[in-house]
Amino acid sequence: MRRTASIVIRGAFNPLIFHPLWFAESQLIGSDEAKKATEHNGIKILHPDVTIWELDWLNIQVSKERFAATVKAEPYERVHDLVVGAFTVLIHTPLRLVGINLETVFSAESAKHYHAIGDTLAPKSCWAALLGEFNAEKRAGGLRELVMEHSPRADGLKGYIRTKVAPTPEDNFDVLVEVNDHIEVAKEPVTPGADPLNARDVLDIIQAHWLTSQKRSQAITDSIQAIGK
């Protein structure tokens, strides 16, 4: 099983700020990690329009309108701590929405299990005009991507919870499940003359909803993996 946890924020950013050395100086990563990123090809792009760099466990991508931090190995809580720490320092950064995301790739136990997931989520009886008469032994296609959305949110926040299920590009009985917990704190784009925004509202949302979001995303993934067992 492969898993990543990420936090994606929309707002107004200066990509050059988000250098590995800045994260180290802000005590968000170790000085040795910052050195590794800067000296061992960890920095992919460093430009006024976009910054991209990575470590073994972390990927940072920042443009003028989008910040994304992805943790690629346990403990996944590190992405929460890093993002909250970064924007506590940069508290006056105008932010308007946040996505708390969990992406999982799991291997089906067998071809039968793999097809049971697709057949349950997308019954083939609905698709006779496309697929012809369904034959489980000689399939003529199947599910390539399914997206389900819960909106409006039950917690009263503006946004949605969206789940995507798809086979991986390798078509090797691996299943991709992406859960995007999307919350908006201001209309986009931020218009000139509007009330000034800062990072506090987004940080409060991340801190209040991180654990609930991760548990819900895990439960969604588990329910899909359990199909056909």
mmCIF file with all atom_site columns, C-alpha atoms in Angstrom, residues 39 67 83 87 102 125 135 143 145 149 174 181 200:
data_model
loop_
_atom_site.group_PDB
_atom_site.id
_atom_site.type_symbol
_atom_site.label_atom_id
_atom_site.label_alt_id
_atom_site.label_comp_id
_atom_site.label_asym_id
_atom_site.label_entity_id
_atom_site.label_seq_id
_atom_site.pdbx_PDB_ins_code
_atom_site.Cartn_x
_atom_site.Cartn_y
_atom_site.Cartn_z
_atom_site.occupancy
_atom_site.B_iso_or_equiv
_atom_site.pdbx_formal_charge
_atom_site.auth_seq_id
_atom_site.auth_comp_id
_atom_site.auth_asym_id
_atom_site.auth_atom_id
_atom_site.pdbx_PDB_model_num
ATOM 1  C CA . GLU A 1 39  ? 22.988  20.266  -2.295  1.00 0.00 ? 39  GLU A CA 1
ATOM 2  C CA . PHE A 1 67  ? 0.665   26.138  -1.928  1.00 0.00 ? 67  PHE A CA 1
ATOM 3  C CA . VAL A 1 83  ? 1.792   23.822  7.287   1.00 0.00 ? 83  VAL A CA 1
ATOM 4  C CA . PHE A 1 87  ? 1.676   30.000  8.148   1.00 0.00 ? 87  PHE A CA 1
ATOM 5  C CA . LEU A 1 102 ? -5.478  11.597  1.566   1.00 0.00 ? 102 LEU A CA 1
ATOM 6  C CA . SER A 1 125 ? -26.144 -3.556  -16.295 1.00 0.00 ? 125 SER A CA 1
ATOM 7  C CA . ASN A 1 135 ? -19.641 -11.209 -19.568 1.00 0.00 ? 135 ASN A CA 1
ATOM 8  C CA . LEU A 1 143 ? -14.686 1.652   -14.757 1.00 0.00 ? 143 LEU A CA 1
ATOM 9  C CA . GLU A 1 145 ? -12.705 6.820   -12.947 1.00 0.00 ? 145 GLU A CA 1
ATOM 10 C CA . GLU A 1 149 ? -19.171 14.261  -3.780  1.00 0.00 ? 149 GLU A CA 1
ATOM 11 C CA . ASP A 1 174 ? -3.933  -1.597  -7.956  1.00 0.00 ? 174 ASP A CA 1
ATOM 12 C CA . ASP A 1 181 ? -11.752 17.533  1.994   1.00 0.00 ? 181 ASP A CA 1
ATOM 13 C CA . ARG A 1 200 ? -5.598  32.585  10.921  1.00 0.00 ? 200 ARG A CA 1
#
